[in-house]
Coordinates of C-alpha atoms in Angstrom, one line a residue:
Chain A
M1 CA 0.1 -0.1 0.0
T2 CA 0.9 3.4 -0.5
D3 CA 1.9 5.6 2.0
V4 CA -0.4 8.2 3.5
V5 CA 1.6 10.4 5.5
D6 CA 4.9 11.7 4.5
D7 CA 8.0 10.6 5.4
L8 CA 8.5 14.6 5.0
D9 CA 11.1 14.5 2.5
A10 CA 12.9 17.8 2.8
R11 CA 11.3 20.0 0.7
A12 CA 12.7 23.6 -0.3
P13 CA 10.3 26.6 0.5
L14 CA 8.7 28.5 -2.5
P15 CA 10.7 31.0 -3.7
S16 CA 9.8 34.3 -2.8
I17 CA 8.7 37.2 -4.4
Y18 CA 11.0 39.3 -2.0
D19 CA 14.5 40.2 -1.7
Y20 CA 15.3 40.3 1.5
T21 CA 18.9 41.9 1.6
D22 CA 16.6 45.0 -0.1
L23 CA 13.8 44.9 2.9
I24 CA 16.8 44.8 5.6
R25 CA 19.6 47.0 5.6
E26 CA 22.2 47.9 8.2
D27 CA 20.1 50.8 9.5
R28 CA 16.8 50.4 8.6
L29 CA 13.8 48.1 7.5
D30 CA 11.2 47.9 5.1
G31 CA 7.4 49.0 6.6
R32 CA 5.8 45.6 4.8
L33 CA 8.0 43.0 7.0
Y34 CA 5.7 43.8 9.8
T35 CA 2.4 44.0 7.4
D36 CA 2.5 42.3 4.2
P37 CA 0.5 38.6 4.1
I38 CA 3.5 37.4 1.7
V39 CA 6.6 38.2 4.0
H40 CA 3.8 36.5 6.6
D41 CA 3.6 33.4 4.3
D42 CA 7.3 33.4 3.6
E43 CA 8.2 33.4 7.5
F44 CA 6.1 30.2 7.9
D45 CA 8.2 28.5 5.1
R46 CA 11.2 29.5 5.9
I47 CA 11.6 29.7 9.7
W48 CA 8.3 28.3 11.3
H49 CA 7.7 25.4 9.2
R50 CA 11.4 24.6 8.7
G51 CA 14.0 25.9 11.6
W52 CA 14.2 25.5 15.1
V53 CA 11.0 26.4 17.8
Y54 CA 10.9 26.2 21.1
V55 CA 7.5 24.3 21.3
A56 CA 7.0 23.4 25.6
H57 CA 8.9 22.6 28.7
T58 CA 9.4 18.9 29.6
S59 CA 8.1 19.7 33.3
E60 CA 4.8 20.5 31.3
V61 CA 4.5 17.2 30.8
A62 CA 5.8 15.5 33.4
K63 CA 4.4 11.9 33.8
P64 CA 4.0 9.1 31.4
G65 CA 0.6 10.0 29.7
D66 CA 0.4 14.1 30.0
Y67 CA 0.1 15.7 26.9
A68 CA 0.0 19.2 25.6
I69 CA -1.8 20.6 22.3
R70 CA 0.7 23.6 20.7
S71 CA 1.6 24.9 17.4
M72 CA 4.4 25.4 15.1
G73 CA 3.7 28.2 12.7
R74 CA 0.2 27.3 11.4
Q75 CA 0.4 23.6 12.6
P76 CA -1.4 21.9 15.1
I77 CA 1.1 19.8 17.2
I78 CA 1.1 17.0 20.7
V79 CA 3.9 17.4 22.9
S80 CA 3.2 14.0 24.6
R81 CA 5.4 11.7 27.3
D82 CA 5.2 8.2 25.8
K83 CA 5.1 4.7 28.3
A84 CA 8.7 4.8 28.3
G85 CA 9.1 8.7 29.5
D86 CA 9.8 10.0 25.9
I87 CA 8.9 13.1 24.2
N88 CA 6.7 12.9 21.6
V89 CA 5.8 15.7 19.4
L90 CA 3.2 14.8 16.5
L91 CA 1.4 16.2 14.2
N92 CA -2.5 16.8 16.1
R93 CA -4.3 15.2 12.5
C94 CA -5.8 12.1 11.9
P95 CA -4.4 10.1 8.9
H96 CA -7.7 9.5 8.1
R97 CA -9.6 12.0 7.3
G98 CA -8.0 15.1 8.4
N99 CA -9.4 15.7 11.9
R100 CA -7.5 17.2 15.1
V101 CA -7.3 14.4 17.2
V102 CA -6.5 16.0 20.7
N103 CA -8.6 19.0 21.2
D104 CA -7.8 19.6 25.4
Q105 CA -5.0 21.8 26.0
L106 CA -4.1 19.6 28.7
G107 CA -4.2 16.1 30.2
N108 CA -3.0 12.7 30.3
S109 CA -3.9 9.6 28.3
M110 CA -2.2 6.7 27.3
N111 CA -4.2 6.8 23.7
F112 CA -5.5 9.5 21.9
R113 CA -9.1 8.6 19.4
C114 CA -9.9 10.4 16.9
A115 CA -13.5 11.4 17.4
Y116 CA -14.3 11.3 14.2
H117 CA -14.1 7.3 12.8
A118 CA -12.6 6.3 16.5
W119 CA -9.2 5.5 15.1
T120 CA -7.1 5.2 18.0
F121 CA -3.5 6.0 18.8
T122 CA -1.3 5.4 21.4
N123 CA 0.1 8.5 22.6
S124 CA 3.6 8.1 20.9
G125 CA 1.5 8.1 17.4
D126 CA 1.3 4.6 16.9
L127 CA -2.1 3.9 15.2
L128 CA -3.8 1.1 17.3
G129 CA -7.0 0.3 15.7
V130 CA -9.7 0.9 13.6
P131 CA -13.1 -0.1 13.6
H132 CA -14.1 -2.4 11.2
P133 CA -10.6 -2.8 9.6
Q134 CA -11.9 -5.2 7.1
G135 CA -12.9 -2.9 4.7
Y136 CA -9.9 -1.9 3.8
G137 CA -9.0 -4.9 2.2
E138 CA -6.0 -7.3 3.2
N139 CA -3.0 -5.4 2.6
F140 CA -4.0 -2.8 5.2
D141 CA -1.0 -2.0 6.9
R142 CA -1.4 -0.1 10.5
S143 CA 2.3 0.8 10.8
K144 CA 1.9 2.9 8.1
L145 CA -1.0 5.2 9.4
G146 CA 0.1 6.9 12.3
L147 CA 0.0 10.1 13.5
A148 CA 3.0 12.2 12.0
K149 CA 6.0 13.0 13.8
V150 CA 7.6 16.2 13.7
P151 CA 11.2 14.9 12.2
R152 CA 13.3 16.6 14.5
V153 CA 13.1 16.8 18.6
E154 CA 16.3 18.3 20.7
I155 CA 15.9 18.7 24.5
Y156 CA 18.1 21.5 25.9
R157 CA 17.5 21.5 29.9
G158 CA 13.8 20.8 29.7
F159 CA 13.7 22.8 26.5
I160 CA 12.0 21.3 23.8
F161 CA 12.2 22.6 20.6
A162 CA 11.0 20.9 17.3
S163 CA 11.8 21.3 13.6
L164 CA 9.5 20.3 11.1
S165 CA 12.2 20.2 8.5
P166 CA 13.9 16.4 8.6
T167 CA 17.4 17.6 7.5
G168 CA 19.3 21.0 8.5
I169 CA 20.9 22.8 11.1
S170 CA 21.4 21.0 14.6
L171 CA 19.7 22.5 17.7
D172 CA 23.3 23.1 19.0
E173 CA 24.2 24.9 15.6
H174 CA 20.3 26.9 16.1
L175 CA 21.4 28.3 19.6
G176 CA 25.0 29.0 19.2
R177 CA 25.9 31.1 22.4
S178 CA 22.7 31.7 23.4
K179 CA 22.7 28.7 25.0
H180 CA 23.9 29.9 27.9
L181 CA 21.2 32.1 28.4
I182 CA 18.8 28.7 29.2
D183 CA 21.8 27.9 31.6
R184 CA 21.8 31.0 33.6
L185 CA 17.4 30.5 34.0
C186 CA 18.2 26.8 35.2
E187 CA 21.4 27.7 37.0
V188 CA 19.2 29.9 39.2
A189 CA 17.6 26.4 40.7
P190 CA 18.9 24.7 43.4
T191 CA 18.6 21.4 41.6
G192 CA 19.7 23.0 38.6
E193 CA 16.2 22.5 36.7
I194 CA 13.4 24.8 36.1
E195 CA 9.6 23.8 36.2
V196 CA 7.0 25.1 34.2
K197 CA 3.8 24.0 36.2
S198 CA 1.6 26.9 37.2
G199 CA -0.1 28.3 33.8
S200 CA 0.2 30.8 31.3
L201 CA -1.1 34.0 30.3
K202 CA -2.4 34.0 26.6
H203 CA -2.5 37.4 25.1
R204 CA -3.9 38.0 21.9
M205 CA -2.4 41.1 20.4
R206 CA -3.4 43.2 16.8
C207 CA 0.6 43.1 15.9
N208 CA 3.0 41.5 14.0
W209 CA 4.8 39.0 15.9
K210 CA 8.3 40.7 15.3
M211 CA 7.3 43.9 17.1
I212 CA 7.0 41.7 20.2
V213 CA 10.3 39.8 19.9
E214 CA 12.0 43.2 19.1
N215 CA 10.6 45.1 22.0
D216 CA 11.1 42.3 25.0
T217 CA 14.8 43.5 25.0
D218 CA 13.7 47.1 23.8
G219 CA 16.1 49.2 26.5
Y220 CA 14.8 52.9 24.8
H221 CA 11.0 52.8 25.6
P222 CA 10.7 51.8 29.8
P223 CA 11.0 55.5 30.6
F224 CA 8.0 56.7 28.1
V225 CA 5.5 53.7 27.6
H226 CA 5.9 52.6 31.3
S227 CA 5.9 55.9 32.7
S228 CA 2.8 55.6 34.7
L229 CA 4.1 52.2 36.5
F230 CA 6.9 54.0 37.5
K231 CA 4.9 57.6 38.7
V232 CA 3.0 55.6 41.0
S233 CA 5.8 53.1 42.0
I234 CA 6.1 52.3 45.5
N235 CA 10.2 52.7 45.5
P236 CA 10.2 56.0 44.0
K237 CA 13.8 55.7 44.0
R238 CA 14.0 52.7 42.6
A239 CA 11.7 54.2 39.5
A240 CA 13.8 56.9 39.0
R241 CA 17.0 54.9 38.9
Q242 CA 15.2 53.0 36.0
A243 CA 14.1 55.9 34.1
I244 CA 17.7 57.4 33.6
P245 CA 20.2 55.8 31.5
K246 CA 23.2 54.8 33.1
P247 CA 26.6 54.6 30.9
P248 CA 28.2 51.2 30.4
P249 CA 29.0 48.4 31.5
D250 CA 25.6 48.6 33.0
P251 CA 22.9 48.3 32.0
V252 CA 23.8 47.1 28.6
V253 CA 22.0 45.4 25.4
R254 CA 23.9 42.4 24.0
D255 CA 24.1 40.8 20.8
W256 CA 24.8 36.8 21.1
G257 CA 24.8 35.6 17.8
N258 CA 22.6 33.2 16.0
G259 CA 19.6 36.3 16.4
S260 CA 19.5 36.9 19.8
G261 CA 19.6 39.5 22.3
E262 CA 19.9 40.5 26.0
L263 CA 19.0 43.1 28.1
D264 CA 21.6 42.7 30.5
Y265 CA 21.2 44.5 34.3
T266 CA 23.4 42.6 35.9
E267 CA 24.6 45.0 37.8
R268 CA 22.1 46.9 39.3
K269 CA 20.7 43.2 39.8
R270 CA 23.7 42.8 42.3
E271 CA 22.8 46.1 44.2
S272 CA 20.0 44.7 44.9
G273 CA 21.4 41.3 47.0
P274 CA 21.0 37.9 46.5
L275 CA 17.5 36.9 44.9
G276 CA 16.4 40.9 45.2
W277 CA 16.4 40.9 41.6
L278 CA 12.6 38.8 42.7
K279 CA 12.2 40.6 45.5
R280 CA 13.3 41.6 48.9
F281 CA 12.9 38.2 51.0
P282 CA 13.2 37.7 54.8
Q283 CA 17.0 36.6 55.7
A284 CA 15.9 33.2 56.5
V285 CA 14.5 32.3 53.1
V286 CA 17.6 33.6 51.7
D287 CA 20.2 31.4 53.7
D288 CA 17.7 28.7 53.0
Y289 CA 17.9 29.1 49.3
L290 CA 21.2 30.1 49.5
A291 CA 22.5 26.9 51.5
K292 CA 20.5 24.4 49.5
L293 CA 22.4 26.0 45.6
T294 CA 25.7 26.0 47.5
E295 CA 25.4 21.8 47.9
R296 CA 25.0 21.9 44.0
V297 CA 27.3 24.5 43.0
G298 CA 29.4 25.7 45.9
A299 CA 29.3 28.8 48.6
E300 CA 30.8 31.4 46.3
R301 CA 28.7 30.2 42.7
A302 CA 25.8 30.6 44.6
M303 CA 26.2 33.9 46.3
D304 CA 26.4 35.2 42.3
I305 CA 23.6 33.3 40.5
A306 CA 21.7 34.9 43.5
L307 CA 22.4 38.2 43.1
E308 CA 22.1 37.7 39.3
G309 CA 19.5 35.8 38.6
P310 CA 18.0 35.1 35.6
P311 CA 19.1 36.6 32.0
H312 CA 16.3 39.1 30.2
A313 CA 17.2 37.6 26.6
T314 CA 15.3 36.4 23.7
I315 CA 16.5 33.2 21.5
F316 CA 15.4 33.2 17.8
P317 CA 12.5 33.2 16.6
N318 CA 10.1 32.9 19.2
L319 CA 11.5 32.5 23.0
F320 CA 11.6 34.8 25.6
I321 CA 13.5 34.2 29.2
A322 CA 12.7 37.6 30.8
L323 CA 13.6 36.4 34.8
N324 CA 11.7 34.1 35.8
N325 CA 9.5 33.6 33.0
I326 CA 9.2 32.5 29.7
A327 CA 7.2 34.0 26.9
V328 CA 6.4 32.4 23.8
V329 CA 4.9 34.2 20.2
Q330 CA 2.6 32.6 17.7
P331 CA 2.2 34.0 14.8
L332 CA -1.3 34.1 13.3
E333 CA -1.6 37.0 10.8
A334 CA 0.8 39.6 10.0
N335 CA -1.0 41.4 11.9
L336 CA -2.5 39.3 15.0
T337 CA -0.2 37.4 17.5
V338 CA -0.4 35.0 20.7
Q339 CA 2.0 35.6 23.0
W340 CA 1.9 33.1 26.3
V341 CA 3.5 33.9 29.4
T342 CA 4.5 31.5 31.6
P343 CA 5.8 31.9 35.0
V344 CA 9.3 29.3 35.8
T345 CA 9.9 27.9 39.4
F346 CA 13.2 26.6 40.4
G347 CA 13.6 23.2 41.3
G348 CA 14.7 22.7 44.9
A349 CA 13.2 26.6 46.1
P350 CA 9.4 26.1 46.5
A351 CA 9.5 29.5 49.1
L352 CA 9.7 31.5 45.7
D353 CA 6.7 30.1 44.0
E354 CA 4.3 32.2 45.0
T355 CA 5.9 35.5 44.9
I356 CA 7.2 34.6 41.6
I357 CA 3.3 33.7 40.7
T358 CA 2.6 37.0 42.0
Q359 CA 5.3 38.9 39.6
T360 CA 4.1 37.4 36.5
Q361 CA 0.6 38.5 36.8
G362 CA 1.8 42.0 38.1
G363 CA 3.6 43.3 35.2
L364 CA 2.7 40.7 32.5
G365 CA -0.1 39.0 30.7
P366 CA -2.8 41.5 28.9
A367 CA -3.6 42.9 32.1
G368 CA -0.6 43.3 33.2
L369 CA 0.9 46.9 34.6
L370 CA 3.5 46.8 31.7
F371 CA 2.4 44.6 29.0
A372 CA -1.0 45.9 28.8
D373 CA 0.7 49.5 27.8
D374 CA 3.3 47.4 25.3
D375 CA 0.3 46.0 23.3
E376 CA -1.4 49.2 22.6
I377 CA 1.9 50.6 21.3
A378 CA 2.8 47.9 19.4
E379 CA -0.9 47.8 17.7
R380 CA -0.7 51.4 17.4
N381 CA 3.0 50.5 15.9
Q382 CA 1.0 48.2 13.5
L383 CA -1.9 51.0 12.7
G384 CA 0.7 53.6 11.9
L385 CA 2.7 51.0 9.4
A386 CA -0.2 51.2 7.6
A387 CA 1.0 54.3 6.0
G388 CA 3.7 53.8 2.9
N389 CA 6.0 56.7 3.6
P390 CA 8.6 56.5 4.9
R391 CA 9.3 53.2 3.3
W392 CA 11.7 52.5 6.1
L393 CA 11.5 52.2 10.0
Y394 CA 15.3 53.8 11.1
L395 CA 17.1 51.0 13.3
A396 CA 20.3 52.8 13.5
R397 CA 20.6 53.7 17.4
G398 CA 23.9 52.7 18.6
L399 CA 25.6 51.4 15.7
G400 CA 28.8 54.0 16.2
R401 CA 29.5 53.3 19.8
E402 CA 29.0 49.2 19.9
E403 CA 31.9 47.2 21.1
L404 CA 33.0 43.4 21.1
D405 CA 33.0 42.4 24.9
E406 CA 36.0 40.4 24.9
S407 CA 34.9 38.7 28.3
N408 CA 32.3 36.4 26.5
G409 CA 32.2 37.4 22.5
S410 CA 28.8 39.9 22.5
V411 CA 28.5 42.7 21.1
V412 CA 27.9 45.0 23.7
S413 CA 26.3 48.5 23.5
D414 CA 23.6 51.3 25.7
S415 CA 20.7 49.6 27.1
S416 CA 18.9 52.3 24.7
D417 CA 20.9 51.2 21.7
E418 CA 19.2 49.0 18.9
T419 CA 21.6 46.3 18.9
S420 CA 19.5 43.4 20.1
Q421 CA 17.0 44.4 17.2
R422 CA 19.7 44.1 14.8
A423 CA 21.0 41.2 16.4
F424 CA 17.2 39.4 15.6
W425 CA 16.8 40.8 12.1
R426 CA 20.2 39.7 11.1
R427 CA 19.2 36.3 12.0
Y428 CA 15.6 37.0 9.8
R429 CA 16.9 37.6 7.3
S430 CA 19.6 35.0 6.4
E431 CA 16.9 32.4 7.2
M432 CA 14.9 34.1 4.6
M433 CA 17.1 34.7 2.4
D434 CA 18.0 31.1 2.2
D435 CA 15.8 28.7 -0.3
S436 CA 17.7 25.3 0.7
P437 CA 15.2 22.9 2.4
A438 CA 17.3 22.3 5.2
G439 CA 18.1 26.2 7.1
V440 CA 21.6 27.6 6.9
V441 CA 23.9 27.8 9.8
P442 CA 23.9 31.2 11.1
D443 CA 26.4 33.7 9.6
A444 CA 29.3 33.9 11.8
F445 CA 29.9 36.7 14.1
E446 CA 30.4 40.2 12.6
G447 CA 31.0 42.5 15.0
G448 CA 27.3 43.4 15.0
C449 CA 26.7 45.0 11.8
L450 CA 24.1 43.2 9.4
Chain F
M1 CA -42.3 28.4 45.1
V2 CA -40.5 29.1 48.8
E3 CA -38.7 25.3 47.7
M4 CA -37.5 26.4 44.7
D5 CA -36.1 29.1 45.3
E6 CA -34.3 27.4 48.1
M7 CA -32.7 25.2 45.9
R8 CA -31.6 28.2 44.0
G9 CA -29.7 29.5 47.4
V10 CA -31.8 32.7 47.4
S11 CA -34.2 33.6 49.5
L12 CA -36.9 35.1 47.5
S13 CA -39.9 34.9 50.2
D14 CA -38.7 37.9 52.1
A15 CA -36.7 40.1 49.2
D16 CA -37.4 43.1 50.2
G17 CA -36.5 43.0 53.3
P18 CA -33.4 44.2 55.3
N19 CA -32.5 40.6 55.4
F20 CA -28.6 40.3 53.9
G21 CA -26.8 41.5 56.4
G22 CA -29.3 44.4 57.0
Y23 CA -29.6 45.6 53.5
S24 CA -32.2 44.6 51.4
R25 CA -31.5 42.5 47.8
R26 CA -32.7 45.6 46.4
E27 CA -29.8 47.8 48.4
I28 CA -27.9 45.5 47.3
I29 CA -28.6 44.8 43.2
D30 CA -28.2 48.8 43.8
F31 CA -24.9 48.4 44.9
L32 CA -23.6 46.2 42.1
Y33 CA -25.2 48.7 39.4
R34 CA -23.1 51.7 41.0
E35 CA -20.6 49.9 40.8
A36 CA -20.4 48.4 37.5
Q37 CA -21.3 52.4 36.4
L38 CA -18.3 53.6 38.0
A39 CA -16.3 51.4 36.1
D40 CA -17.8 51.8 32.7
E41 CA -17.8 55.8 33.5
H42 CA -13.9 55.0 34.0
K43 CA -14.8 57.1 37.5
Y44 CA -11.1 55.4 39.2
A45 CA -11.3 56.9 42.7
D46 CA -14.9 56.6 43.4
W47 CA -14.8 52.9 42.4
E48 CA -11.6 52.3 44.6
G49 CA -13.6 54.0 47.5
L50 CA -16.1 50.6 47.2
W51 CA -13.3 48.7 48.7
T52 CA -12.4 46.8 51.9
D53 CA -9.0 47.2 53.1
D54 CA -8.4 43.7 52.5
G55 CA -10.1 43.4 49.1
I56 CA -9.1 41.0 46.2
Y57 CA -9.9 41.1 42.6
W58 CA -9.6 38.4 40.5
V59 CA -9.8 37.4 37.2
P60 CA -8.5 33.6 37.3
V61 CA -7.3 32.0 34.3
D62 CA -8.5 28.2 33.3
G63 CA -11.7 28.5 34.4
N64 CA -13.3 28.5 37.7
D65 CA -11.0 25.9 40.4
T66 CA -7.6 27.2 40.2
D67 CA -5.6 27.9 43.3
P68 CA -4.2 31.9 42.8
T69 CA -1.2 31.0 45.0
S70 CA -0.1 28.3 43.1
S71 CA -1.2 29.3 39.3
V72 CA -1.3 32.4 37.2
S73 CA -4.0 34.6 36.9
F74 CA -4.9 37.3 34.5
I75 CA -5.4 39.5 37.4
Y76 CA -4.9 38.4 41.6
D77 CA -4.7 42.0 43.0
N78 CA -4.4 42.5 46.7
R79 CA -5.0 45.8 47.7
A80 CA -1.8 47.2 47.5
R81 CA -1.7 46.1 43.4
L82 CA -5.0 47.4 43.3
R83 CA -4.3 50.8 44.6
T84 CA -1.1 51.1 42.5
R85 CA -3.4 49.9 38.6
I86 CA -5.8 52.4 39.8
G87 CA -3.2 55.2 40.5
M88 CA -1.6 54.2 37.1
L89 CA -4.8 54.8 35.7
L90 CA -5.2 58.7 37.3
T91 CA -1.8 59.6 35.8
G92 CA -3.0 59.7 32.3
E93 CA -0.6 58.0 31.2
R94 CA -1.6 54.0 30.9
H95 CA -1.7 54.4 27.3
S96 CA -3.5 50.9 27.2
Q97 CA -6.3 53.5 28.5
V98 CA -5.3 56.8 26.7
P99 CA -8.1 57.3 25.5
P100 CA -10.1 55.7 27.7
S101 CA -12.0 52.6 25.9
D102 CA -15.5 53.1 26.0
L103 CA -17.3 50.6 27.7
A104 CA -21.1 49.3 28.7
R105 CA -21.8 46.1 30.3
V106 CA -24.9 44.7 31.7
I107 CA -25.2 43.0 35.1
S108 CA -28.0 40.1 35.6
N109 CA -29.1 36.7 37.0
V110 CA -27.8 38.2 40.4
L111 CA -28.2 35.5 43.2
I112 CA -27.8 36.7 46.9
H113 CA -27.0 33.5 48.8
D114 CA -27.5 32.9 52.2
Q115 CA -25.2 33.5 54.4
A116 CA -24.3 33.4 58.7
P117 CA -24.8 36.7 60.5
G118 CA -21.6 38.4 60.5
E119 CA -19.9 37.1 57.8
D120 CA -19.7 38.5 54.4
I121 CA -22.5 38.6 51.8
E122 CA -21.9 35.8 48.9
V123 CA -23.7 37.5 45.4
T124 CA -23.2 35.5 42.1
A125 CA -24.4 37.5 38.7
A126 CA -23.4 37.0 34.7
F127 CA -22.1 40.0 33.1
V128 CA -21.5 41.0 29.4
L129 CA -19.5 44.2 28.5
I130 CA -19.1 45.6 25.3
E131 CA -15.7 47.3 25.0
Y132 CA -15.0 49.8 22.0
R133 CA -11.7 50.4 20.8
R134 CA -11.4 50.8 17.5
E135 CA -13.3 47.5 17.1
H136 CA -16.1 46.2 19.2
I137 CA -14.7 43.6 21.7
I138 CA -16.9 41.2 23.7
W139 CA -16.2 40.2 27.4
A140 CA -18.6 37.9 29.2
G141 CA -18.3 36.2 32.5
R142 CA -19.2 35.1 35.9
V143 CA -18.8 36.9 38.8
K144 CA -18.7 36.3 42.3
Y145 CA -18.5 39.3 45.0
L146 CA -18.1 39.0 48.9
L147 CA -19.7 42.6 50.0
R148 CA -19.2 43.2 53.6
P149 CA -21.8 45.6 55.4
T150 CA -19.4 48.1 57.4
P151 CA -20.2 51.8 58.8
D152 CA -19.5 53.0 55.7
G153 CA -22.4 51.3 53.9
L154 CA -21.6 48.0 51.5
K155 CA -17.9 47.2 50.8
I156 CA -16.3 44.9 48.1
A157 CA -14.1 42.2 49.9
L158 CA -13.9 40.0 46.8
K159 CA -14.5 40.6 43.0
K160 CA -13.5 37.4 41.4
I161 CA -14.4 37.0 37.5
V162 CA -14.4 34.0 35.4
L163 CA -14.2 35.2 31.6
V164 CA -15.7 33.1 29.4
D165 CA -12.6 32.6 27.7
S166 CA -10.4 32.2 30.4
Y167 CA -9.2 29.0 29.1
D168 CA -8.2 30.8 25.6
A169 CA -5.9 34.1 24.8
I170 CA -7.6 37.7 25.5
R171 CA -7.1 41.4 24.6
K172 CA -5.4 43.7 26.7
L173 CA -6.8 44.6 29.9
G174 CA -6.0 47.6 31.2
F175 CA -9.7 49.0 32.2
I176 CA -11.6 48.0 35.2
L177 CA -13.5 44.9 34.4

């Protein structure tokens, strides 16, 4: 019998009508990158349905049978943990007539049954059985009619990444230096493992997904977009400090290569004392945390981790580590995006959980004291870009003052500079210009210029 | 008739008497209407004045049964955070409400539940709210209030709003729900 489930041979993306080196220049971007449905379709071919995409964290499907439904670009997927404890990423489409098989956002089941004709699959995708199989004749081969698997899945410290292309660069090559951003988050946990177990805030915005990613590490906007929060902050001194740009070394913005950017205020966090990046805790809580972390990493390293906390950084294309939060963008249309914001708690430090949840829902998500205003500005950005003149968005801030930080290989600049946005666009351009089935290894680091 | 009303947790037999912590059904419903009107009209300071000092303003994620200390909520404001939220609106620089959205809400299906003497009055209701902000946006859900009789009149000790789309992605929520 002929295979119904495609082996997903490597397929090159359709040719684009656009030359993305023309739309993306060193110091400027064509407005159509945010508004044009053709660009949006090209992104599905070249980024979301080809390259590595963050899909879920292993702790969201912690036990055998746990599953979650998500998407990669336009494609619905199931992330499941099977009987053996392995993670599966499956396309959520019945190979029979195309019904979406799993419909609960989260659940636990060893089998998935399609509601349409009751075809039943294991949670690793194998077809167990169909009603009245004799109707298919003698050559009916169940082994060829399982749920399609996403061809490449790799897990780094619990972060599940997947690629819909069967060939291409490794996750290691995709992440490059940005791997250490995940390390810096996980290292905060005394066990070295984060937990994603406290639900997500899902936020629907009438703007292009790239605006959200760019804004995540934009250090230029906070005094203006978030002025209302600074004005009523219970700690006016801290608010004033945050509103006044300080010279490097801190805060700064960094380009880590591979499309990854960081708004780095490590020194400022250190001023707030151990765990001060989260909250001023009673000394007993701090001591207990440090003691547990010391067991794994030693006292000196434990103190550094407690002072510096997790990073505030993006990993191309869809992952944002915002201190103790993971935010993920899900593009729907050129002008419509859903962002998931998920608090991260730290294994071995349950005393921090409640504070973490309180902080997440205070600042982030659709009602957040910060994000609701970022949303309004992003939506107006989308409205403004409908005007065709000027053709360009101006992205030159800091071009003349970026430096290579030889201690870690990043390109660093003043926190208000557009260095991290240029980092994103350099990676984006190389993906969008690539017509191969596999995707390219990101350009070697070239000093922060496009 | 009385039996059916008791099944619904409502004492309608003496509906207009001052039986709910000293307040009549009519007074309690009027209180909810006034609260809705203050929120619709963005009279933030007056609206904030309706709250007790230990009030909780809660918009959960994923339905009615989540624990706010272990699961994230769209909003779970204690009094201090609610003060910040209102204070931001009062600066006139809370961009998500500049200009304020035009709002109209309808509250209905109000049930006042029996309560022991001295306890907060539990009221449940359903609401539909139309926001106009460049387009019409529909909000709807079920609300649970705990209302406390005080020397200064009724105050809100809890307002929990379970949106019909609490499992899904929602639009920005800069106004008072």
